[in-house]
Short mmCIF file of C-alpha atoms and ligand atoms in Angstrom, two decimals:
data_model
loop_
_atom_site.label_atom_id
_atom_site.label_comp_id
_atom_site.label_asym_id
_atom_site.label_seq_id
_atom_site.Cartn_x
_atom_site.Cartn_y
_atom_site.Cartn_z
CA UNK A 1469 0.00 0.00 0.00
CA UNK A 1470 1.01 3.63 -0.43
CA UNK A 1471 0.70 6.50 2.01
CA UNK A 1472 -0.26 10.06 1.11
CA UNK A 1473 3.30 10.79 0.01
CA UNK A 1474 3.30 7.79 -2.31
CA UNK A 1475 5.67 5.79 -0.08
CA UNK A 1476 5.18 2.06 -0.07
CA UNK A 1477 4.40 0.05 3.07
CA UNK A 1478 3.65 -3.59 3.65
CA UNK A 1479 0.29 -3.56 5.39
CA UNK A 1480 0.01 -6.36 7.97
CA UNK A 1481 -2.81 -4.87 10.01
CA UNK A 1482 -5.51 -3.50 7.78
CA UNK A 1483 -8.44 -5.83 8.01
CA UNK A 1484 -10.63 -3.17 6.41
CA UNK A 1485 -8.90 -3.19 3.03
CA UNK A 1486 -9.96 -6.81 2.95
CA UNK A 1487 -9.50 -7.63 -0.72
CA UNK A 1488 -6.59 -5.21 -1.11
CA UNK A 1489 -6.29 -1.43 -1.10
CA UNK A 1490 -8.10 0.22 -4.02
CA UNK A 1491 -8.99 -3.08 -5.67
CA UNK A 1492 -9.91 -2.12 -9.27
CA UNK A 1493 -13.14 -4.15 -9.22
CA UNK A 1494 -14.28 -2.38 -6.05
CA UNK A 1495 -13.43 1.01 -7.52
CA UNK A 1496 -15.25 0.12 -10.75
CA UNK A 1497 -18.38 -1.09 -8.93
CA UNK A 1498 -18.52 2.06 -6.77
CA UNK A 1499 -18.01 4.37 -9.71
CA UNK A 1500 -20.63 2.67 -11.84
CA UNK A 1501 -23.28 2.94 -9.12
CA UNK A 1502 -22.21 6.48 -8.19
CA UNK A 1503 -23.07 7.52 -11.73
CA UNK A 1504 -26.59 6.17 -11.31
CA UNK A 1505 -27.86 6.72 -7.79
CA UNK A 1506 -26.24 7.21 -4.42
CA UNK A 1507 -29.04 7.73 -2.01
CA UNK A 1508 -31.69 6.05 -0.05
CA UNK A 1509 -34.93 6.42 -2.00
CA UNK A 1510 -37.11 5.00 0.79
CA UNK A 1511 -37.86 2.06 -1.50
CA UNK A 1512 -35.77 -1.06 -1.61
CA UNK A 1513 -33.03 -0.76 -4.20
CA UNK A 1514 -32.14 -3.97 -6.06
CA UNK A 1515 -28.57 -3.79 -4.76
CA UNK A 1516 -29.63 -4.04 -1.13
CA UNK A 1517 -31.94 -6.97 -1.86
CA UNK A 1518 -29.25 -8.72 -3.89
CA UNK A 1519 -26.66 -8.08 -1.19
CA UNK A 1520 -28.93 -9.40 1.58
CA UNK A 1521 -29.51 -12.57 -0.46
CA UNK A 1522 -25.79 -13.11 -1.08
CA UNK A 1523 -24.98 -12.45 2.56
CA UNK A 1524 -27.66 -14.83 3.84
CA UNK A 1525 -26.27 -17.54 1.58
CA UNK A 1526 -23.03 -17.43 3.60
CA UNK A 1527 -24.84 -17.85 6.91
CA UNK A 1528 -26.78 -20.61 8.65
CA UNK A 1529 -30.44 -20.59 7.60
CA UNK A 1530 -31.81 -19.11 10.81
CA UNK A 1531 -29.74 -15.93 10.42
CA UNK A 1532 -31.90 -14.38 7.74
CA UNK A 1533 -32.83 -10.81 8.68
CA UNK A 1534 -30.34 -8.03 7.83
CA UNK A 1535 -30.28 -4.54 9.29
CA UNK A 1536 -27.86 -2.43 7.26
CA UNK A 1537 -25.86 0.23 9.04
CA UNK A 1538 -22.87 2.37 8.16
CA UNK A 1539 -20.73 1.33 11.12
CA UNK A 1540 -20.27 -1.72 13.27
CA UNK A 1541 -21.40 0.46 16.22
CA UNK A 1542 -18.04 0.85 17.85
CA UNK A 1543 -17.86 0.30 21.59
CA UNK A 1544 -16.88 3.88 22.06
CA UNK A 1545 -19.35 6.20 20.45
CA UNK A 1546 -22.45 5.38 22.45
CA UNK A 1547 -22.58 5.31 26.21
CA UNK A 1548 -24.69 2.14 26.04
CA UNK A 1549 -21.89 0.40 24.14
CA UNK A 1550 -19.05 1.81 26.24
CA UNK A 1551 -20.90 0.40 29.23
CA UNK A 1552 -20.82 -3.14 27.88
CA UNK A 1553 -17.22 -3.04 26.68
CA UNK A 1554 -14.48 -3.57 29.28
CA UNK A 1555 -12.01 -2.72 26.49
CA UNK A 1556 -13.51 0.78 26.57
CA UNK A 1557 -14.77 1.44 30.07
CA UNK A 1558 -11.52 0.26 31.66
CA UNK A 1559 -9.73 2.99 29.72
CA UNK A 1560 -12.12 5.59 31.12
CA UNK A 1561 -13.17 5.89 34.75
CA UNK A 1562 -13.23 2.10 34.95
CA UNK A 1563 -16.74 2.05 36.30
CA UNK A 1564 -18.57 -1.15 35.55
CA UNK A 1565 -22.34 -0.74 35.59
CA UNK A 1566 -24.16 -3.15 37.88
CA UNK A 1567 -26.09 -4.61 34.94
CA UNK A 1568 -22.86 -5.57 33.13
CA UNK A 1569 -21.01 -8.77 33.97
CA UNK A 1570 -17.57 -9.45 32.56
CA UNK A 1571 -16.57 -13.05 31.91
CA UNK A 1572 -12.88 -13.99 31.95
CA UNK A 1573 -11.26 -14.04 28.52
CA UNK A 1574 -10.92 -17.69 27.44
CA UNK A 1575 -7.19 -17.24 27.01
CA UNK A 1576 -5.32 -20.51 27.38
CA UNK A 1577 -1.91 -18.83 27.26
CA UNK A 1578 -2.12 -16.16 29.95
CA UNK A 1579 -5.63 -16.57 31.35
CA UNK A 1580 -7.04 -18.27 34.40
CA UNK A 1581 -7.13 -21.75 32.77
CA UNK A 1582 -4.22 -22.55 30.51
CA UNK A 1583 -3.12 -25.15 27.99
CA UNK A 1584 -2.23 -27.58 30.80
CA UNK A 1585 -5.84 -27.57 32.04
CA UNK A 1586 -7.74 -30.77 31.22
CA UNK A 1587 -10.83 -28.94 29.91
CA UNK A 1588 -10.37 -25.17 29.58
CA UNK A 1589 -13.52 -24.81 27.46
CA UNK A 1590 -15.73 -26.12 30.27
CA UNK A 1591 -13.76 -24.24 32.93
CA UNK A 1592 -14.20 -20.90 31.16
CA UNK A 1593 -17.84 -21.63 30.31
CA UNK A 1594 -18.47 -22.50 33.97
CA UNK A 1595 -17.29 -18.99 34.83
CA UNK A 1596 -20.13 -17.66 32.67
CA UNK A 1597 -22.53 -20.07 34.34
CA UNK A 1598 -21.40 -18.78 37.74
CA UNK A 1599 -21.93 -15.17 36.66
CA UNK A 1600 -25.45 -16.01 35.48
CA UNK A 1601 -26.24 -17.71 38.81
CA UNK A 1602 -24.91 -14.75 40.77
CA UNK A 1603 -26.98 -12.35 38.65
CA UNK A 1604 -30.07 -14.45 39.28
CA UNK A 1605 -29.32 -14.56 43.01
CA UNK A 1606 -29.28 -10.80 43.10
CA UNK A 1607 -32.63 -10.62 41.31
CA UNK A 1608 -31.32 -9.88 37.82
CA UNK A 1609 -32.09 -11.50 34.49
CA UNK A 1610 -29.76 -12.07 31.57
CA UNK A 1611 -30.46 -10.20 28.33
CA UNK A 1612 -27.45 -11.13 26.21
CA UNK A 1613 -23.90 -12.38 25.99
CA UNK A 1614 -21.66 -10.53 23.53
CA UNK A 1615 -18.18 -11.56 22.41
CA UNK A 1616 -16.03 -11.50 19.34
CA UNK A 1617 -15.91 -14.93 17.72
CA UNK A 1618 -12.14 -14.61 18.14
CA UNK A 1619 -10.89 -11.81 20.32
CA UNK A 1620 -8.89 -9.30 18.33
CA UNK A 1621 -8.66 -6.29 20.65
CA UNK A 1622 -8.43 -8.83 23.49
CA UNK A 1623 -5.04 -10.01 22.16
CA UNK A 1624 -5.71 -12.42 19.26
CA UNK A 1625 -7.38 -15.04 21.41
CA UNK A 1626 -8.96 -18.15 19.94
CA UNK A 1627 -11.49 -19.60 22.40
CA UNK A 1628 -11.00 -23.31 23.13
CA UNK A 1629 -13.17 -25.71 21.16
CA UNK A 1630 -16.56 -26.22 22.74
CA UNK A 1631 -16.52 -23.02 24.82
CA UNK A 1632 -19.12 -21.13 22.79
CA UNK A 1633 -21.51 -24.09 22.65
CA UNK A 1634 -21.51 -24.32 26.43
CA UNK A 1635 -21.82 -20.56 26.91
CA UNK A 1636 -24.73 -20.45 24.44
CA UNK A 1637 -26.43 -23.26 26.36
CA UNK A 1638 -26.15 -21.36 29.67
CA UNK A 1639 -27.15 -18.01 28.17
CA UNK A 1640 -30.14 -19.48 26.34
CA UNK A 1641 -31.11 -21.35 29.49
CA UNK A 1642 -31.24 -18.00 31.27
CA UNK A 1643 -33.40 -16.49 28.51
CA UNK A 1644 -30.62 -14.41 26.92
CA UNK A 1645 -29.37 -14.19 23.36
CA UNK A 1646 -25.87 -14.81 22.02
CA UNK A 1647 -24.33 -11.96 20.02
CA UNK A 1648 -21.18 -12.71 18.01
CA UNK A 1649 -19.09 -9.75 16.88
CA UNK A 1650 -17.58 -10.58 13.49
CA UNK A 1651 -16.51 -7.02 12.70
CA UNK A 1652 -12.79 -7.84 12.66
CA UNK A 1653 -12.80 -11.55 12.07
CA UNK A 1654 -15.51 -12.23 9.48
CA UNK A 1655 -15.56 -12.50 5.67
CA UNK A 1656 -13.22 -15.47 5.30
CA UNK A 1657 -10.28 -14.22 7.34
CA UNK A 1658 -9.91 -17.57 9.09
CA UNK A 1659 -9.66 -19.30 5.72
CA UNK A 1660 -11.47 -22.51 6.59
CA UNK A 1661 -14.81 -20.74 7.08
CA UNK A 1662 -16.47 -17.57 5.93
CA UNK A 1663 -17.41 -16.58 9.49
CA UNK A 1664 -15.20 -17.14 12.49
CA UNK A 1665 -18.04 -18.44 14.66
CA UNK A 1666 -18.41 -21.31 12.15
CA UNK A 1667 -15.02 -22.66 13.24
CA UNK A 1668 -16.64 -23.69 16.48
CA UNK A 1669 -18.82 -26.28 14.76
CA UNK A 1670 -22.20 -26.56 13.05
CA UNK A 1671 -23.91 -26.95 16.41
CA UNK A 1672 -23.07 -23.38 17.35
CA UNK A 1673 -25.13 -20.60 15.77
CA UNK A 1674 -25.31 -17.17 17.42
CA UNK A 1675 -28.67 -15.36 17.57
CA UNK A 1676 -27.25 -12.07 16.35
CA UNK A 1677 -24.06 -11.30 14.48
CA UNK A 1678 -22.49 -7.91 13.83
CA UNK A 1679 -20.22 -7.22 10.87
CA UNK A 1680 -18.50 -4.21 9.33
CA UNK A 1681 -14.91 -3.27 8.53
CA UNK A 1682 -14.03 -5.65 5.61
CA UNK A 1683 -17.58 -5.66 4.31
CA UNK A 1684 -17.11 -2.57 2.14
CA UNK A 1685 -13.31 -2.75 1.78
CA UNK A 1686 -13.12 0.68 3.41
CA UNK A 1687 -16.47 1.96 2.19
CA UNK A 1688 -18.77 2.60 5.19
CA UNK A 1689 -20.89 -0.51 5.24
CA UNK A 1690 -21.95 -2.69 8.15
CA UNK A 1691 -24.79 -4.96 9.13
CA UNK A 1692 -26.53 -6.71 11.98
CA UNK A 1693 -27.97 -10.08 11.04
CA UNK A 1694 -30.40 -11.92 13.21
CA UNK A 1695 -33.24 -14.42 13.29
CA UNK A 1696 -36.84 -13.80 12.21
CA UNK A 1697 -37.96 -14.36 15.78
CA UNK A 1698 -35.70 -11.65 17.21
CA UNK A 1699 -36.49 -9.25 14.36
CA UNK A 1700 -40.21 -9.75 14.99
CA UNK A 1701 -39.75 -9.15 18.71
CA UNK A 1702 -37.94 -5.92 17.85
CA UNK A 1703 -40.57 -4.69 15.38
CA UNK A 1704 -43.42 -5.62 17.71
CA UNK A 1705 -41.97 -3.11 20.18
CA UNK A 1706 -43.20 -0.46 17.73
CA UNK A 1707 -39.68 0.73 17.01
CA UNK A 1708 -38.93 1.26 13.34
CA UNK A 1709 -35.36 0.72 12.20
CA UNK A 1710 -34.20 3.46 9.86
CA UNK A 1711 -30.72 4.50 8.78
CA UNK A 1712 -30.06 7.18 6.15
CA UNK A 1713 -26.76 5.79 4.91
CA UNK A 1714 -27.07 2.14 5.92
CA UNK A 1715 -27.17 -0.09 2.86
CA UNK A 1716 -27.15 2.70 0.27
CA UNK A 1717 -26.89 1.50 -3.35
CA UNK A 1718 -23.18 2.38 -3.71
CA UNK A 1719 -22.23 0.60 -0.50
CA UNK A 1720 -24.17 -2.46 -1.60
CA UNK A 1721 -22.53 -2.39 -5.05
CA UNK A 1722 -19.15 -2.26 -3.30
CA UNK A 1723 -20.17 -5.04 -0.92
CA UNK A 1724 -21.23 -7.24 -3.84
CA UNK A 1725 -17.88 -6.63 -5.55
CA UNK A 1726 -16.07 -7.63 -2.32
CA UNK A 1727 -18.03 -10.89 -2.13
CA UNK A 1728 -17.22 -11.63 -5.79
CA UNK A 1729 -13.52 -10.95 -5.27
CA UNK A 1730 -13.30 -13.16 -2.17
CA UNK A 1731 -14.73 -15.97 -4.29
CA UNK A 1732 -13.05 -15.31 -7.64
CA UNK A 1733 -9.60 -14.81 -6.18
CA UNK A 1734 -9.97 -17.67 -3.69
CA UNK A 1735 -9.01 -15.39 -0.85
CA UNK A 1736 -10.15 -17.89 1.77
CA UNK A 1737 -7.77 -20.45 0.25
CA UNK A 1738 -5.06 -17.79 0.25
CA UNK A 1739 -5.73 -17.04 3.93
CA UNK A 1740 -5.22 -20.72 4.76
CA UNK A 1741 -2.10 -21.18 2.61
CA UNK A 1742 -0.34 -17.94 3.53
CA UNK A 1743 -1.56 -18.10 7.11
CA UNK A 1744 -0.06 -21.58 7.55
CA UNK A 1745 3.20 -20.53 5.94
CA UNK A 1746 3.43 -17.41 8.10
CA UNK A 1747 2.65 -19.36 11.27
CA UNK A 1748 5.39 -21.83 10.36
CA UNK A 1749 7.91 -19.02 9.86
CA UNK A 1750 6.85 -17.39 13.11
CA UNK A 1751 7.18 -20.62 15.05
CA UNK A 1752 10.80 -20.80 13.87
CA UNK A 1753 11.25 -17.27 15.20
CA UNK A 1754 9.74 -18.36 18.50
CA UNK A 1755 12.43 -21.01 18.84
CA UNK A 1756 15.05 -18.33 18.21
CA UNK A 1757 13.82 -15.35 20.24
CA UNK A 1758 13.10 -15.45 23.96
CA UNK A 1759 10.92 -12.36 23.55
CA UNK A 1760 8.35 -14.44 21.67
CA UNK A 1761 6.19 -16.27 24.18
CA UNK A 1762 3.40 -17.54 21.97
CA UNK A 1763 2.31 -17.67 18.35
CA UNK A 1764 -1.40 -18.26 17.89
CA UNK A 1765 -3.87 -17.81 15.15
CA UNK A 1766 -5.72 -19.20 12.23
CA UNK A 1767 -5.73 -18.11 8.60
CA UNK A 1768 -4.70 -14.50 8.34
CA UNK A 1769 -5.47 -13.71 11.96
CA UNK A 1770 -2.30 -14.26 13.96
CA UNK A 1771 -0.92 -12.97 17.24
CA UNK A 1772 2.68 -12.80 18.45
CA UNK A 1773 2.63 -12.60 22.25
CA UNK A 1774 5.80 -10.86 23.42
CA UNK A 1775 7.05 -11.68 26.91
CA UNK A 1776 9.86 -10.48 29.12
CA UNK A 1777 10.11 -13.87 30.72
CA UNK A 1778 8.97 -17.02 28.90
CA UNK A 1779 8.32 -18.90 32.17
CA UNK A 1780 6.33 -16.20 33.92
CA UNK A 1781 4.82 -14.98 30.63
CA UNK A 1782 5.22 -11.37 31.78
CA UNK A 1783 3.85 -9.15 29.00
CA UNK A 1784 6.58 -7.25 27.15
CA UNK A 1785 4.50 -4.12 26.58
CA UNK A 1786 7.20 -1.54 25.94
CA UNK A 1787 9.13 -3.98 23.78
CA UNK A 1788 6.03 -4.52 21.64
CA UNK A 1789 5.68 -0.77 21.13
CA UNK A 1790 9.35 -0.58 20.25
CA UNK A 1791 8.95 -3.37 17.69
CA UNK A 1792 5.99 -1.79 15.94
CA UNK A 1793 7.79 1.55 15.55
CA UNK A 1794 10.95 -0.15 14.33
CA UNK A 1795 8.87 -2.22 11.89
CA UNK A 1796 7.33 1.00 10.59
CA UNK A 1797 10.82 2.31 9.89
CA UNK A 1798 11.29 -0.85 7.83
CA UNK A 1799 8.01 0.02 6.09
CA UNK A 1800 5.99 -2.75 7.68
CA UNK A 1801 2.79 -1.77 9.44
CA UNK A 1802 1.91 -3.77 12.55
CA UNK A 1803 -0.03 -2.97 15.72
CA UNK A 1804 0.00 -4.21 19.30
CA UNK A 1805 -3.11 -4.99 21.31
CA UNK A 1806 -4.52 -7.10 24.12
CA UNK A 1807 -5.03 -5.92 27.71
CA UNK A 1808 -1.27 -5.42 28.07
CA UNK A 1809 -0.73 -4.19 24.51
CA UNK A 1810 2.04 -6.73 24.09
CA UNK A 1811 0.51 -8.86 21.36
CA UNK A 1812 1.61 -8.04 17.84
CA UNK A 1813 -1.46 -8.29 15.66
CA UNK A 1814 -1.35 -9.62 12.14
CA UNK A 1815 -4.55 -9.27 10.14
CA UNK A 1816 -3.53 -8.08 6.69
CA UNK A 1817 -5.57 -7.64 3.54
CA UNK A 1818 -6.48 -11.12 2.35
CA UNK A 1819 -4.33 -10.86 -0.77
CA UNK A 1820 -1.22 -11.05 1.46
CA UNK A 1821 1.35 -13.31 -0.22
CA UNK A 1822 4.01 -15.76 0.96
CA UNK A 1823 6.59 -13.24 -0.22
CA UNK A 1824 4.97 -10.58 1.99
CA UNK A 1825 4.99 -13.03 4.92
CA UNK A 1826 8.70 -13.78 4.42
CA UNK A 1827 9.57 -10.09 4.17
CA UNK A 1828 7.64 -9.29 7.33
CA UNK A 1829 9.26 -12.10 9.31
CA UNK A 1830 12.76 -11.19 8.09
CA UNK A 1831 12.29 -7.62 9.32
CA UNK A 1832 10.89 -8.82 12.63
CA UNK A 1833 13.79 -11.23 13.06
CA UNK A 1834 16.30 -8.40 12.56
CA UNK A 1835 14.55 -6.10 15.01
CA UNK A 1836 14.14 -8.75 17.69
CA UNK A 1837 17.78 -9.79 17.35
CA UNK A 1838 19.01 -6.23 17.93
CA UNK A 1839 16.49 -5.64 20.70
CA UNK A 1840 17.39 -8.83 22.57
CA UNK A 1841 21.09 -8.02 22.34
CA UNK A 1842 20.44 -4.51 23.64
CA UNK A 1843 18.15 -5.76 26.42
CA UNK A 1844 20.86 -8.12 27.58
CA UNK A 1845 23.31 -5.22 27.70
CA UNK A 1846 20.76 -3.01 29.39
CA UNK A 1847 20.05 -5.49 32.16
CA UNK A 1848 23.74 -5.58 33.06
CA UNK A 1849 24.17 -1.80 33.07
CA UNK A 1850 20.94 -1.12 34.97
CA UNK A 1851 21.68 -3.72 37.61
CA UNK A 1852 25.11 -2.21 38.14
CA UNK A 1853 23.69 1.19 39.16
CA UNK A 1854 21.12 2.35 41.69
CA UNK A 1855 20.43 5.97 40.84
CA UNK A 1856 16.91 7.40 41.45
CA UNK A 1857 16.42 8.36 37.81
CA UNK A 1858 16.49 4.71 36.83
CA UNK A 1859 13.65 3.90 39.23
CA UNK A 1860 11.46 6.79 38.09
CA UNK A 1861 11.88 5.92 34.46
CA UNK A 1862 8.75 4.42 32.83
CA UNK A 1863 9.43 1.35 30.76
CA UNK A 1864 8.29 3.14 27.60
CA UNK A 1865 11.01 5.70 28.19
CA UNK A 1866 13.56 2.97 28.76
CA UNK A 1867 12.65 1.58 25.42
CA UNK A 1868 12.76 4.98 23.80
CA UNK A 1869 16.27 5.41 25.08
CA UNK A 1870 17.12 1.92 24.15
CA UNK A 1871 15.72 2.60 20.73
CA UNK A 1872 18.02 5.57 20.34
CA UNK A 1873 20.92 3.68 21.77
CA UNK A 1874 20.38 0.93 19.23
CA UNK A 1875 20.00 3.38 16.36
CA UNK A 1876 23.00 5.34 17.52
CA UNK A 1877 25.29 2.41 17.91
CA UNK A 1878 24.25 0.68 14.72
CA UNK A 1879 23.63 3.54 12.35
CA UNK A 1880 25.12 6.80 13.53
CA UNK A 1881 27.50 6.70 16.48
CA UNK A 1882 27.76 10.46 16.75
CA UNK A 1883 24.00 11.22 16.72
CA UNK A 1884 22.55 12.86 19.84
CA UNK A 1885 19.04 12.29 21.18
CA UNK A 1886 16.76 15.10 20.14
CA UNK A 1887 14.22 16.80 22.31
CA UNK A 1888 12.48 15.17 25.22
CA UNK A 1889 15.46 14.15 27.27
CA UNK A 1890 15.94 15.75 30.70
CA UNK A 1891 19.34 15.75 32.36
CA UNK A 1892 18.68 12.66 34.38
CA UNK A 1893 17.43 10.90 31.26
CA UNK A 1894 20.64 11.91 29.52
CA UNK A 1895 22.59 10.28 32.31
CA UNK A 1896 20.64 7.10 31.88
CA UNK A 1897 20.91 7.36 28.16
CA UNK A 1898 24.68 7.53 28.46
CA UNK A 1899 24.66 4.57 30.78
CA UNK A 1900 22.59 2.50 28.41
CA UNK A 1901 24.89 3.29 25.57
CA UNK A 1902 27.95 1.97 27.34
C1 LIG B 505 -14.33 -5.93 17.29
C2 LIG B 505 -14.99 -4.67 16.84
N1 LIG B 505 -16.31 -4.55 16.96
C3 LIG B 505 -16.96 -3.44 16.55
C4 LIG B 505 -16.26 -2.39 16.00
C5 LIG B 505 -17.02 -1.19 15.57
O1 LIG B 505 -17.01 -0.95 14.20
P1 LIG B 505 -17.12 0.55 13.62
O2 LIG B 505 -15.80 1.21 13.81
O3 LIG B 505 -17.49 0.33 12.18
O4 LIG B 505 -18.22 1.23 14.38
C6 LIG B 505 -14.89 -2.45 15.89
C7 LIG B 505 -14.13 -1.31 15.33
O5 LIG B 505 -12.97 -1.15 15.41
C8 LIG B 505 -14.24 -3.63 16.32
O6 LIG B 505 -12.90 -3.75 16.22
#
């Protein structure tokens, strides 16, 4: 991809540009419809009907009613959604409303029940059961359970097999509905299936799914799909769903082009092939670098969990930030997420190639090698001194200094740090460079 200055980057994070940035077929479809009509006419346009049909064909039969929107309703714009998203409310005043219950993330690497547990799926699902019982004991009812089918912002977590089936059983038993968020992980990203929830087996079908991002390849297009029963319950409340921009004819033309491209270019097959190859390369890196604690993922949805200590699995947050900025200098775009922001996220456009994967891993290898060498040196120098400035220093700043120290020593020995450095930081900076 190119930035606004025409510089080329390898995009490893953009799950919106699903079929590739500026795909000519997407551009053509948008342009063609733009020349005809780009507005809601209050009557059903053929494009929206056609799109709904094509979308339904990818889903289990019971998910047949589509509500088109222009956003996946980010947990951040509406107070009602901030309230149900720990990812958001924990970044604010961290006040959890009494009607919200947060289940532990089914993370078998760093979570409560790990890979050595005999049945982590049941153990994590039992946590949900317990929450439901506690809610009932305090006189509450359960309306819904919402989760991403694979947690992206949560740190590229793939729930253990059988977890969702059990959770759905408990939630349904309590009269609630199961909402699967497919905004980041839908549209064939996992390769083996079109929707991530389908990986969990045919016996698991959510009651509501939300989708967005890749749907319009960057064009604002999103949708909520649900069952007839739930849609009827909603309409019988007297509430009419209306959205000015949701499902406009251009968006639907774009969406149809995206569906065609996924199929015609076998992008699901590509996700499997390239995803497997990339995972293989990354596992070799894991054997080489102590900073890599875990590689997990499926298709083109992969996480690299960076740790300070492989035994304790201590999240290497500052190191992850350092890596993503260094990767950007190498013209590779990555991001870090998860509760500790230490998991490097890989979710590239689905046309990502084996060559791209190799290039990305080679750059990562180089950066981790230099970083690990420097961290070894840093540990020695820091341990040897006990000045107050070292204790006050946030880890991010350590890494910033380390970053400069690496750049200085490798690329320009005479370069001085510019800007932010106070005197005491300069002292530390000097120490780190020795
Ligand atoms: C998992 C997940 N759900 C929902 C959303 C909301 O989508 P939108 O930004 O289109 O409102 C996002 C957006 O980043 C997301 O990552």
